[in-house]
Short mmCIF file of C-alpha atoms and ligand atoms in Angstrom, two decimals:
data_model
loop_
_atom_site.label_atom_id
_atom_site.label_comp_id
_atom_site.label_asym_id
_atom_site.label_seq_id
_atom_site.Cartn_x
_atom_site.Cartn_y
_atom_site.Cartn_z
CA MET N 1 84.63 87.99 6.87
CA GLN N 2 85.60 90.56 9.47
CA ARG N 3 83.69 91.26 12.65
CA LEU N 4 81.84 94.58 12.79
CA LYS N 5 83.71 97.68 13.92
CA GLY N 6 83.33 98.28 17.66
CA PHE N 7 82.33 94.68 18.41
CA ARG N 8 84.47 92.18 20.26
CA GLU N 9 85.21 88.49 20.10
CA PHE N 10 86.06 86.86 23.38
CA TYR N 11 88.70 84.11 23.13
CA PRO N 12 89.65 81.75 25.91
CA GLU N 13 93.12 82.60 27.26
CA PRO N 14 95.91 82.45 26.13
CA LEU N 15 94.94 85.12 23.62
CA PRO N 16 95.81 84.76 19.93
CA PRO N 17 98.13 87.54 18.63
CA GLY N 18 96.38 90.89 18.27
CA GLU N 19 93.43 89.97 20.47
CA GLU N 20 92.64 91.81 23.70
CA TRP N 21 89.45 90.34 25.09
CA SER N 22 89.05 87.01 26.78
CA CYS N 23 86.08 85.18 28.19
CA ASP N 24 88.23 84.40 31.22
CA LEU N 25 88.63 88.09 32.03
CA ARG N 26 84.97 88.76 31.32
CA GLN N 27 84.01 85.96 33.70
CA HIS N 28 86.32 87.32 36.38
CA ILE N 29 84.68 90.74 36.06
CA PHE N 30 81.18 89.22 36.14
CA ASP N 31 82.08 87.19 39.25
CA CYS N 32 83.30 90.30 41.09
CA TRP N 33 80.18 92.23 40.04
CA ARG N 34 77.85 89.48 41.15
CA ARG N 35 79.56 88.71 44.45
CA THR N 36 79.63 92.34 45.56
CA ALA N 37 76.02 92.99 44.56
CA ARG N 38 74.96 89.99 46.63
CA ARG N 39 76.98 91.20 49.62
CA TYR N 40 74.85 94.35 49.49
CA GLY N 41 71.59 92.39 49.26
CA PHE N 42 70.90 93.14 45.57
CA ARG N 43 68.91 90.64 43.47
CA GLU N 44 69.57 89.88 39.81
CA TYR N 45 67.08 90.74 37.05
CA ASP N 46 67.25 91.02 33.25
CA GLY N 47 65.15 92.49 30.47
CA PRO N 48 64.78 92.30 26.68
CA PRO N 49 67.82 93.22 24.54
CA LEU N 50 65.46 94.74 21.95
CA GLU N 51 63.04 97.46 23.04
CA PRO N 52 60.48 99.84 21.50
CA LEU N 53 62.37 102.85 20.16
CA ASP N 54 60.27 105.34 22.11
CA LEU N 55 61.45 103.89 25.43
CA TYR N 56 64.61 105.89 24.75
CA THR N 57 63.62 108.79 22.53
CA ALA N 58 61.52 110.52 25.18
CA LYS N 59 63.52 109.81 28.32
CA SER N 60 67.24 109.39 27.92
CA GLY N 61 68.42 112.65 26.33
CA ASP N 62 69.81 113.59 22.93
CA GLU N 63 73.28 112.07 23.15
CA ILE N 64 72.22 108.50 23.73
CA VAL N 65 69.38 108.81 21.19
CA SER N 66 71.86 109.85 18.50
CA GLN N 67 73.78 106.64 19.27
CA LEU N 68 70.92 104.15 19.02
CA PHE N 69 71.18 100.94 17.02
CA ASN N 70 67.57 101.29 15.85
CA PHE N 71 65.63 99.95 12.89
CA LEU N 72 62.16 99.02 11.67
CA ASP N 73 61.44 95.35 12.29
CA LYS N 74 59.58 93.12 9.82
CA GLY N 75 56.26 94.20 11.34
CA ASN N 76 57.26 97.84 10.71
CA ASP N 77 57.65 98.57 14.41
CA ALA N 78 60.36 101.04 15.41
CA VAL N 79 62.73 99.16 17.72
CA SER N 80 66.19 99.61 19.19
CA LEU N 81 68.86 97.42 20.73
CA ARG N 82 69.18 98.55 24.34
CA PRO N 83 71.77 101.31 24.78
CA GLU N 84 71.28 101.35 28.57
CA MET N 85 69.30 99.47 31.19
CA THR N 86 67.71 102.24 33.25
CA PRO N 87 64.49 102.77 31.25
CA THR N 88 63.93 99.00 31.15
CA VAL N 89 64.36 98.51 34.88
CA ALA N 90 62.24 101.58 35.66
CA ARG N 91 59.46 100.12 33.50
CA MET N 92 59.79 96.69 35.14
CA VAL N 93 59.66 98.20 38.62
CA ALA N 94 56.67 100.41 37.72
CA ALA N 95 54.78 97.32 36.53
CA ALA N 96 55.59 95.03 39.44
CA GLU N 97 56.66 97.08 42.45
CA ARG N 98 53.70 95.87 44.55
CA ALA N 99 55.15 92.36 44.57
CA TYR N 100 58.39 93.51 46.23
CA ARG N 101 59.38 94.85 49.63
CA LYS N 102 60.93 98.33 49.55
CA PRO N 103 63.56 99.38 49.03
CA ILE N 104 63.87 97.32 45.87
CA LYS N 105 67.57 96.60 45.25
CA TRP N 106 68.30 94.99 41.90
CA TYR N 107 71.32 94.39 39.70
CA SER N 108 71.87 93.26 36.14
CA MET N 109 74.76 92.70 33.71
CA PRO N 110 73.29 93.38 30.25
CA GLN N 111 75.18 93.70 26.99
CA LEU N 112 74.39 97.17 25.64
CA PHE N 113 74.73 98.65 22.17
CA ARG N 114 75.59 102.21 21.19
CA TYR N 115 76.51 103.39 17.73
CA GLU N 116 79.51 105.43 18.89
CA ALA N 117 82.76 106.18 17.11
CA PRO N 118 84.95 103.34 18.49
CA GLN N 119 87.91 104.67 20.47
CA LYS N 120 89.92 103.78 23.58
CA GLY N 121 87.36 102.79 26.21
CA ARG N 122 84.36 103.21 23.91
CA LEU N 123 83.00 100.46 21.69
CA ARG N 124 79.69 99.71 20.01
CA GLU N 125 78.81 97.05 22.53
CA HIS N 126 79.75 96.60 26.15
CA PHE N 127 78.60 94.75 29.22
CA GLN N 128 77.36 97.04 31.94
CA PHE N 129 76.86 96.24 35.60
CA ASN N 130 73.72 98.07 36.72
CA CYS N 131 72.78 98.45 40.38
CA ASP N 132 69.59 100.33 41.16
CA LEU N 133 67.62 101.02 44.30
CA PHE N 134 63.93 102.01 44.26
CA GLY N 135 61.65 103.40 46.96
CA GLU N 136 63.98 105.35 49.22
CA GLU N 137 64.53 109.08 49.00
CA ASP N 138 66.86 109.46 51.97
CA PRO N 139 70.50 110.19 51.00
CA ALA N 140 71.41 107.11 53.06
CA ALA N 141 70.39 105.22 49.89
CA ASP N 142 72.77 107.32 47.77
CA ALA N 143 75.60 106.55 50.19
CA GLU N 144 74.74 102.83 50.09
CA VAL N 145 74.88 102.71 46.29
CA VAL N 146 78.16 104.66 46.16
CA ALA N 147 79.62 102.31 48.81
CA LEU N 148 78.64 99.37 46.61
CA LEU N 149 80.34 101.00 43.63
CA ILE N 150 83.53 101.49 45.67
CA ASP N 151 83.46 97.92 46.98
CA VAL N 152 83.04 96.44 43.50
CA LEU N 153 86.24 98.14 42.40
CA ARG N 154 88.00 97.13 45.62
CA SER N 155 86.93 93.52 45.08
CA MET N 156 89.05 93.55 41.92
CA GLY N 157 92.13 94.65 43.83
CA LEU N 158 91.90 98.37 43.00
CA THR N 159 92.68 100.81 45.81
CA GLU N 160 92.14 104.48 46.63
CA GLU N 161 95.31 105.17 44.66
CA ASP N 162 93.72 103.69 41.55
CA PHE N 163 90.28 105.29 41.44
CA VAL N 164 88.07 108.03 42.84
CA ILE N 165 84.33 108.70 42.89
CA ARG N 166 83.51 112.23 41.84
CA LEU N 167 80.34 113.22 43.64
CA SER N 168 78.06 116.02 42.52
CA SER N 169 74.42 117.06 42.56
CA ARG N 170 71.99 118.26 39.93
CA LYS N 171 70.15 120.06 42.75
CA ALA N 172 73.31 122.03 43.57
CA TRP N 173 73.64 122.90 39.89
CA GLN N 174 69.95 123.82 39.67
CA ALA N 175 70.30 126.20 42.65
CA PHE N 176 73.42 127.72 41.10
CA TYR N 177 71.66 128.09 37.73
CA GLU N 178 68.72 129.87 39.30
CA SER N 179 71.01 132.11 41.36
CA GLN N 180 72.58 133.21 38.04
CA GLY N 181 69.16 134.13 36.63
CA GLY N 182 68.95 131.04 34.39
CA GLN N 183 65.54 130.37 32.84
CA PRO N 184 63.81 126.95 33.17
CA ASP N 185 63.51 126.46 29.38
CA GLN N 186 67.31 126.57 29.03
CA ALA N 187 68.08 124.38 32.05
CA TYR N 188 68.66 121.21 29.98
CA ALA N 189 70.94 123.08 27.56
CA PHE N 190 72.82 124.41 30.58
CA PHE N 191 73.31 120.92 32.06
CA GLN N 192 74.50 119.67 28.67
CA ALA N 193 77.01 122.52 28.41
CA VAL N 194 78.35 121.70 31.89
CA ASP N 195 78.53 117.98 31.00
CA LYS N 196 80.61 118.72 27.89
CA MET N 197 82.77 121.39 29.52
CA GLU N 198 85.71 119.09 30.33
CA ARG N 199 85.94 117.82 26.76
CA ASP N 200 85.11 121.06 24.87
CA ASP N 201 87.61 123.74 23.88
CA ALA N 202 86.95 127.23 25.30
CA GLU N 203 85.23 128.51 22.18
CA THR N 204 82.78 125.58 21.86
CA SER N 205 82.05 125.78 25.56
CA ALA N 206 81.29 129.52 25.37
CA ARG N 207 78.97 128.84 22.43
CA ARG N 208 77.09 126.21 24.40
CA PHE N 209 76.68 128.45 27.46
CA ALA N 210 75.64 131.58 25.48
CA PRO N 211 71.86 130.91 25.27
CA THR N 212 71.69 129.98 28.96
CA GLY N 213 72.83 133.43 30.11
CA VAL N 214 75.42 131.95 32.51
CA THR N 215 79.09 132.70 31.88
CA PRO N 216 81.69 129.91 31.71
CA ALA N 217 83.75 131.90 34.23
CA ALA N 218 80.96 131.77 36.84
CA VAL N 219 80.56 128.06 36.18
CA LYS N 220 84.29 127.44 36.64
CA GLU N 221 84.30 129.36 39.90
CA PHE N 222 81.38 127.29 41.21
CA VAL N 223 83.23 124.08 40.30
CA SER N 224 86.52 125.07 41.84
CA ALA N 225 84.89 126.21 45.11
CA GLY N 226 83.35 122.71 45.39
CA VAL N 227 81.40 123.46 48.57
CA PRO N 228 79.30 120.39 49.44
CA THR N 229 75.58 120.85 49.93
CA ALA N 230 74.14 119.53 53.24
CA GLU N 231 72.93 116.46 51.34
CA LEU N 232 76.35 115.72 49.85
CA GLN N 233 78.04 116.32 53.21
CA GLY N 234 75.72 113.69 54.73
CA ILE N 235 76.80 111.21 52.06
CA LEU N 236 80.49 111.99 52.66
CA ASP N 237 80.01 111.47 56.41
CA ASN N 238 78.17 108.19 55.83
CA LEU N 239 80.98 106.86 53.62
CA SER N 240 83.67 108.04 56.05
CA ALA N 241 81.95 106.12 58.84
CA ARG N 242 82.47 102.97 56.74
CA GLY N 243 86.14 103.80 56.21
CA LEU N 244 85.48 104.66 52.57
CA GLY N 245 85.95 108.45 52.80
CA ALA N 246 89.22 108.43 50.85
CA TYR N 247 87.49 107.08 47.76
CA VAL N 248 85.15 110.06 47.24
CA LYS N 249 85.50 113.74 46.50
CA ILE N 250 83.07 116.54 45.73
CA ASP N 251 83.46 117.52 42.10
CA TYR N 252 80.81 119.68 40.47
CA GLY N 253 82.52 119.10 37.13
CA VAL N 254 80.34 115.99 36.98
CA ILE N 255 76.71 116.56 36.00
CA ARG N 256 75.94 113.51 33.78
CA GLY N 257 74.68 113.67 30.22
CA LEU N 258 71.49 111.64 30.60
CA ALA N 259 68.29 113.67 30.89
CA TYR N 260 66.51 111.80 33.69
CA TYR N 261 68.82 112.54 36.64
CA THR N 262 67.26 114.69 39.34
CA GLY N 263 69.60 114.82 42.35
CA VAL N 264 72.93 113.39 43.44
CA VAL N 265 75.07 112.27 40.49
CA PHE N 266 78.50 110.62 40.46
CA GLU N 267 81.15 109.09 38.25
CA ALA N 268 84.09 106.79 38.96
CA PHE N 269 87.42 107.65 37.33
CA ASP N 270 90.91 106.27 37.50
CA ARG N 271 93.02 108.57 39.71
CA LYS N 272 95.53 109.36 37.01
CA GLY N 273 92.83 110.53 34.62
CA GLU N 274 94.13 108.28 31.83
CA PHE N 275 90.80 106.74 30.91
CA ARG N 276 87.21 107.75 30.41
CA ALA N 277 84.65 107.16 33.17
CA ILE N 278 84.64 103.67 34.68
CA ALA N 279 81.08 104.10 35.95
CA GLY N 280 78.38 106.71 36.27
CA GLY N 281 75.04 107.10 37.96
CA GLY N 282 72.78 109.10 40.17
CA ARG N 283 69.25 109.75 41.32
CA TYR N 284 66.36 109.73 38.89
CA ASP N 285 63.28 110.25 41.06
CA ASN N 286 60.83 111.00 38.21
CA LEU N 287 61.54 108.25 35.70
CA VAL N 288 59.28 105.54 37.18
CA SER N 289 56.39 108.01 37.21
CA LEU N 290 57.17 109.13 33.65
CA LEU N 291 57.20 105.56 32.34
CA SER N 292 54.01 104.59 34.16
CA GLY N 293 52.03 107.62 33.00
CA GLY N 294 52.05 108.99 36.55
CA LYS N 295 50.56 105.81 38.08
CA VAL N 296 53.57 104.79 40.17
CA LYS N 297 55.77 107.24 41.99
CA LEU N 298 58.99 105.77 43.34
CA PRO N 299 62.25 107.56 44.03
CA ALA N 300 65.16 105.76 42.37
CA LEU N 301 68.90 105.82 41.94
CA GLY N 302 71.69 103.64 40.66
CA PHE N 303 74.77 103.37 38.50
CA GLY N 304 76.16 101.61 35.47
CA MET N 305 79.75 100.30 35.20
CA GLY N 306 81.01 99.13 31.83
CA ASP N 307 83.49 96.29 31.34
CA VAL N 308 85.60 98.11 28.71
CA VAL N 309 87.29 100.91 30.67
CA LEU N 310 87.37 98.64 33.69
CA ALA N 311 89.35 95.96 31.82
CA LEU N 312 91.79 98.58 30.47
CA LEU N 313 92.39 99.85 33.99
CA LEU N 314 92.77 96.38 35.49
CA ARG N 315 95.37 95.48 32.86
CA LYS N 316 97.24 98.76 33.31
CA ARG N 317 97.41 98.31 37.09
CA GLY N 318 98.38 94.62 36.87
CA LYS N 319 95.16 93.47 38.50
CA VAL N 320 94.18 90.83 35.98
CA PRO N 321 94.64 87.39 37.55
CA SER N 322 96.37 84.72 35.49
CA PHE N 323 93.86 82.32 34.03
CA SER N 324 94.42 78.66 33.43
CA SER N 325 92.15 75.95 32.19
CA THR N 326 92.78 73.29 34.77
CA ILE N 327 90.91 70.03 34.90
CA ASP N 328 90.41 67.69 37.81
CA VAL N 329 91.11 64.33 36.23
CA MET N 330 92.74 62.95 33.09
CA VAL N 331 91.51 59.47 32.28
CA LEU N 332 94.34 57.67 30.49
CA VAL N 333 93.30 55.03 27.97
CA GLU N 334 96.46 52.99 27.63
CA ASP N 335 94.81 49.64 26.94
CA GLU N 336 92.48 50.19 23.96
CA THR N 337 90.58 47.01 24.82
CA LEU N 338 89.37 48.94 27.89
CA ARG N 339 88.12 52.02 25.97
CA LEU N 340 84.42 51.30 26.56
CA GLU N 341 84.97 50.70 30.28
CA SER N 342 87.06 53.90 30.34
CA LEU N 343 84.17 55.84 28.81
CA ALA N 344 81.93 54.55 31.59
CA LEU N 345 84.51 55.78 34.09
CA VAL N 346 84.69 59.22 32.43
CA GLN N 347 80.91 59.45 32.66
CA GLN N 348 80.86 58.37 36.30
CA LEU N 349 83.43 61.04 37.23
CA ARG N 350 81.67 63.78 35.28
CA GLU N 351 78.35 62.91 36.90
CA ALA N 352 80.10 63.36 40.24
CA GLY N 353 80.98 66.92 39.16
CA LYS N 354 84.62 66.41 38.16
CA ALA N 355 86.14 68.18 35.15
CA VAL N 356 87.45 65.25 33.13
CA GLU N 357 89.51 64.92 29.95
CA TYR N 358 90.63 61.88 27.95
CA SER N 359 91.96 61.25 24.49
CA LEU N 360 89.12 60.89 21.99
CA THR N 361 91.23 58.62 19.78
CA PRO N 362 94.07 56.17 20.49
CA LEU N 363 97.20 58.03 21.57
CA LYS N 364 100.59 56.95 22.88
CA SER N 365 100.54 56.89 26.66
CA ASP N 366 103.40 59.39 27.07
CA LYS N 367 101.38 61.90 24.98
CA GLN N 368 98.30 61.34 27.13
CA PHE N 369 100.40 61.84 30.22
CA LYS N 370 101.95 65.04 28.81
CA ARG N 371 98.50 66.36 28.05
CA ALA N 372 97.41 65.70 31.67
CA LEU N 373 100.31 67.85 32.87
CA GLU N 374 99.64 70.60 30.31
CA MET N 375 96.03 70.78 31.42
CA GLY N 376 97.02 71.06 35.06
CA ALA N 377 95.14 67.89 36.02
CA GLY N 378 95.08 67.13 39.73
CA HIS N 379 95.00 63.35 39.08
CA TRP N 380 95.24 60.83 36.35
CA VAL N 381 93.15 57.69 36.44
CA ARG N 382 93.65 54.52 34.41
CA LEU N 383 91.88 51.19 34.07
CA GLU N 384 94.08 48.09 34.07
CA ARG N 385 93.53 44.39 33.70
CA ALA N 386 94.44 42.61 36.89
CA GLU N 387 93.94 39.25 38.40
CA GLY N 388 90.25 38.79 39.02
CA GLY N 389 89.08 41.55 36.64
CA ILE N 390 89.59 45.26 36.03
CA GLN N 391 91.09 47.61 38.57
CA VAL N 392 91.50 51.36 38.62
CA ARG N 393 94.80 53.09 39.29
CA VAL N 394 94.74 56.67 40.56
CA LYS N 395 97.71 59.01 40.72
CA ASP N 396 97.74 62.26 42.65
CA LEU N 397 99.95 64.49 40.50
CA LYS N 398 100.80 66.83 43.34
CA THR N 399 101.85 64.36 46.02
CA ARG N 400 102.88 61.79 43.37
CA THR N 401 101.16 59.02 45.34
CA GLU N 402 99.37 56.16 43.64
CA ALA N 403 96.60 53.81 44.68
CA THR N 404 94.61 51.01 43.13
CA GLY N 405 91.14 49.68 43.84
CA GLN N 406 87.77 48.69 42.40
CA PRO N 407 86.56 50.99 39.58
CA ALA N 408 83.34 51.62 41.55
CA GLY N 409 85.43 53.13 44.38
CA VAL N 410 87.27 55.63 42.18
CA LEU N 411 85.77 58.70 43.88
CA ALA N 412 86.99 57.59 47.31
CA LEU N 413 90.46 56.99 45.86
CA LEU N 414 90.43 60.49 44.35
CA SER N 415 89.43 62.22 47.56
CA GLY N 416 92.42 61.28 49.63
CA GLY N 417 92.05 57.54 49.49
CA ALA N 418 94.95 57.53 47.04
CA ALA N 419 97.52 58.43 49.63
CA ALA N 420 96.04 56.10 52.23
CA ALA N 421 95.89 53.10 49.96
CA SER N 422 99.36 53.44 48.42
P1 HAM V 501 76.47 105.93 31.21
O1 HAM V 501 77.33 106.97 31.86
O2 HAM V 501 75.94 106.24 29.86
O3 HAM V 501 75.27 105.66 32.21
O4 HAM V 501 77.26 104.55 31.15
C1 HAM V 501 77.80 103.99 32.32
C2 HAM V 501 79.17 103.39 32.04
O5 HAM V 501 79.06 102.45 30.98
C3 HAM V 501 80.23 104.36 31.56
O6 HAM V 501 80.85 105.00 32.65
C4 HAM V 501 81.18 103.44 30.81
O7 HAM V 501 82.02 102.73 31.71
C5 HAM V 501 80.24 102.43 30.21
N1 HAM V 501 79.94 102.75 28.80
C6 HAM V 501 78.99 103.55 28.32
N2 HAM V 501 79.03 103.59 26.97
C7 HAM V 501 80.03 102.79 26.59
C8 HAM V 501 80.59 102.39 25.32
N3 HAM V 501 80.11 102.82 24.18
N4 HAM V 501 81.65 101.54 25.33
C9 HAM V 501 82.15 101.06 26.49
N5 HAM V 501 81.67 101.39 27.70
C10 HAM V 501 80.63 102.24 27.76
C11 HAM V 501 74.22 104.86 31.94
O8 HAM V 501 74.16 104.09 31.02
C12 HAM V 501 73.14 104.90 33.02
N6 HAM V 501 71.97 104.20 32.50
C13 HAM V 501 73.67 104.29 34.29
C14 HAM V 501 72.66 104.29 35.41
C15 HAM V 501 72.12 103.19 35.99
N7 HAM V 501 72.18 105.36 36.00
C16 HAM V 501 71.31 104.97 36.94
N8 HAM V 501 71.27 103.67 36.94
#
């Protein structure tokens, strides 16, 4: 039985031959995501992995809809695995915003599903860090979210030489479109054509632009001029004041494929342009209103960062830490008549929060000792018969000091008492 195409299995490191993904790396990425979000005052939320199909069909735009993992459930309801988190969080905020102080700053790390053609950096499932901010329309909020995006990547050891945030604005594109005589009914087609421009050949691009009445040449000129709007300049200045100016550049080549964006949009890319986008996001000021039937109006913005391109980039730049499965204590059972007492000791240590290993079945003591070393144990502990009863012997494997004492005092011996008592 093979796993499905585009789905991953996460092994513990070291990886078996042919495998790329480890739970250790995933955990490292999750830790960096979580720590940085907390530093920016974001709170964690989550939502259902399965949603009503129409949450996406009306709001997300054609591309993502064509990639849905959707089906009829046993009650004949049209449902879909979540391909993105934004509609879910917008619905959650619309329903409960009164309970929270504004701005609402939330993050999540959902596993998402898209029926895409698997390729480098694109799979059929991925984990995506989502950070979203609701209830603030000032561009100071846009700068804050972009700063968070930059700091997440920096927290993994990536520098301004490794990545860049390409900053753009749907409003700038809208103004350009209108200045070219573009009609409102073709605006979405125009945005789609711009979004695909970098990947399309010249002929396909011309075909996409034709109904919009705007020429690809005019579009290219607008992109290469790259003059920031006042709003974008404010964001650049804000980021420069934090010392993060070198991580951002104006790039109107970015417009974002999703339909709900209304203002500033951005994407993070590796500097060398080897990989697809690491992250993407922007402002979507109308989505909360759309999902609440006009009842709640809240400006919103945020981004999503997938783990797939990120992991490729971290590996390529040598930024994946080495992972080891160290334990705190190996309990050696050398005298099998003391196995039950040893089990009590194992339990006592685990209840105190120590990571403890021991041999489940009788094993020669040199093998148990070897295993302690292989597992990177900080100490080994052994029960011994002594005059007057049972004593515990503790060895610190770093300092190579030993100590003995009452089994009940094992924790004190482990935390430094070993050296003192030897
Ligand atoms: P997105 O650009 O569709 O935006 O996805 C964001 C990131 O998720 C991408 O830059 C990429 O790293 C990763 N990603 C997307 N699809 C795949 C895939 N098939 N395989 C691997 N990685 C993938 C959104 O999803 C928006 N909802 C983000 C957002 C949040 N906007 C505002 N708030």
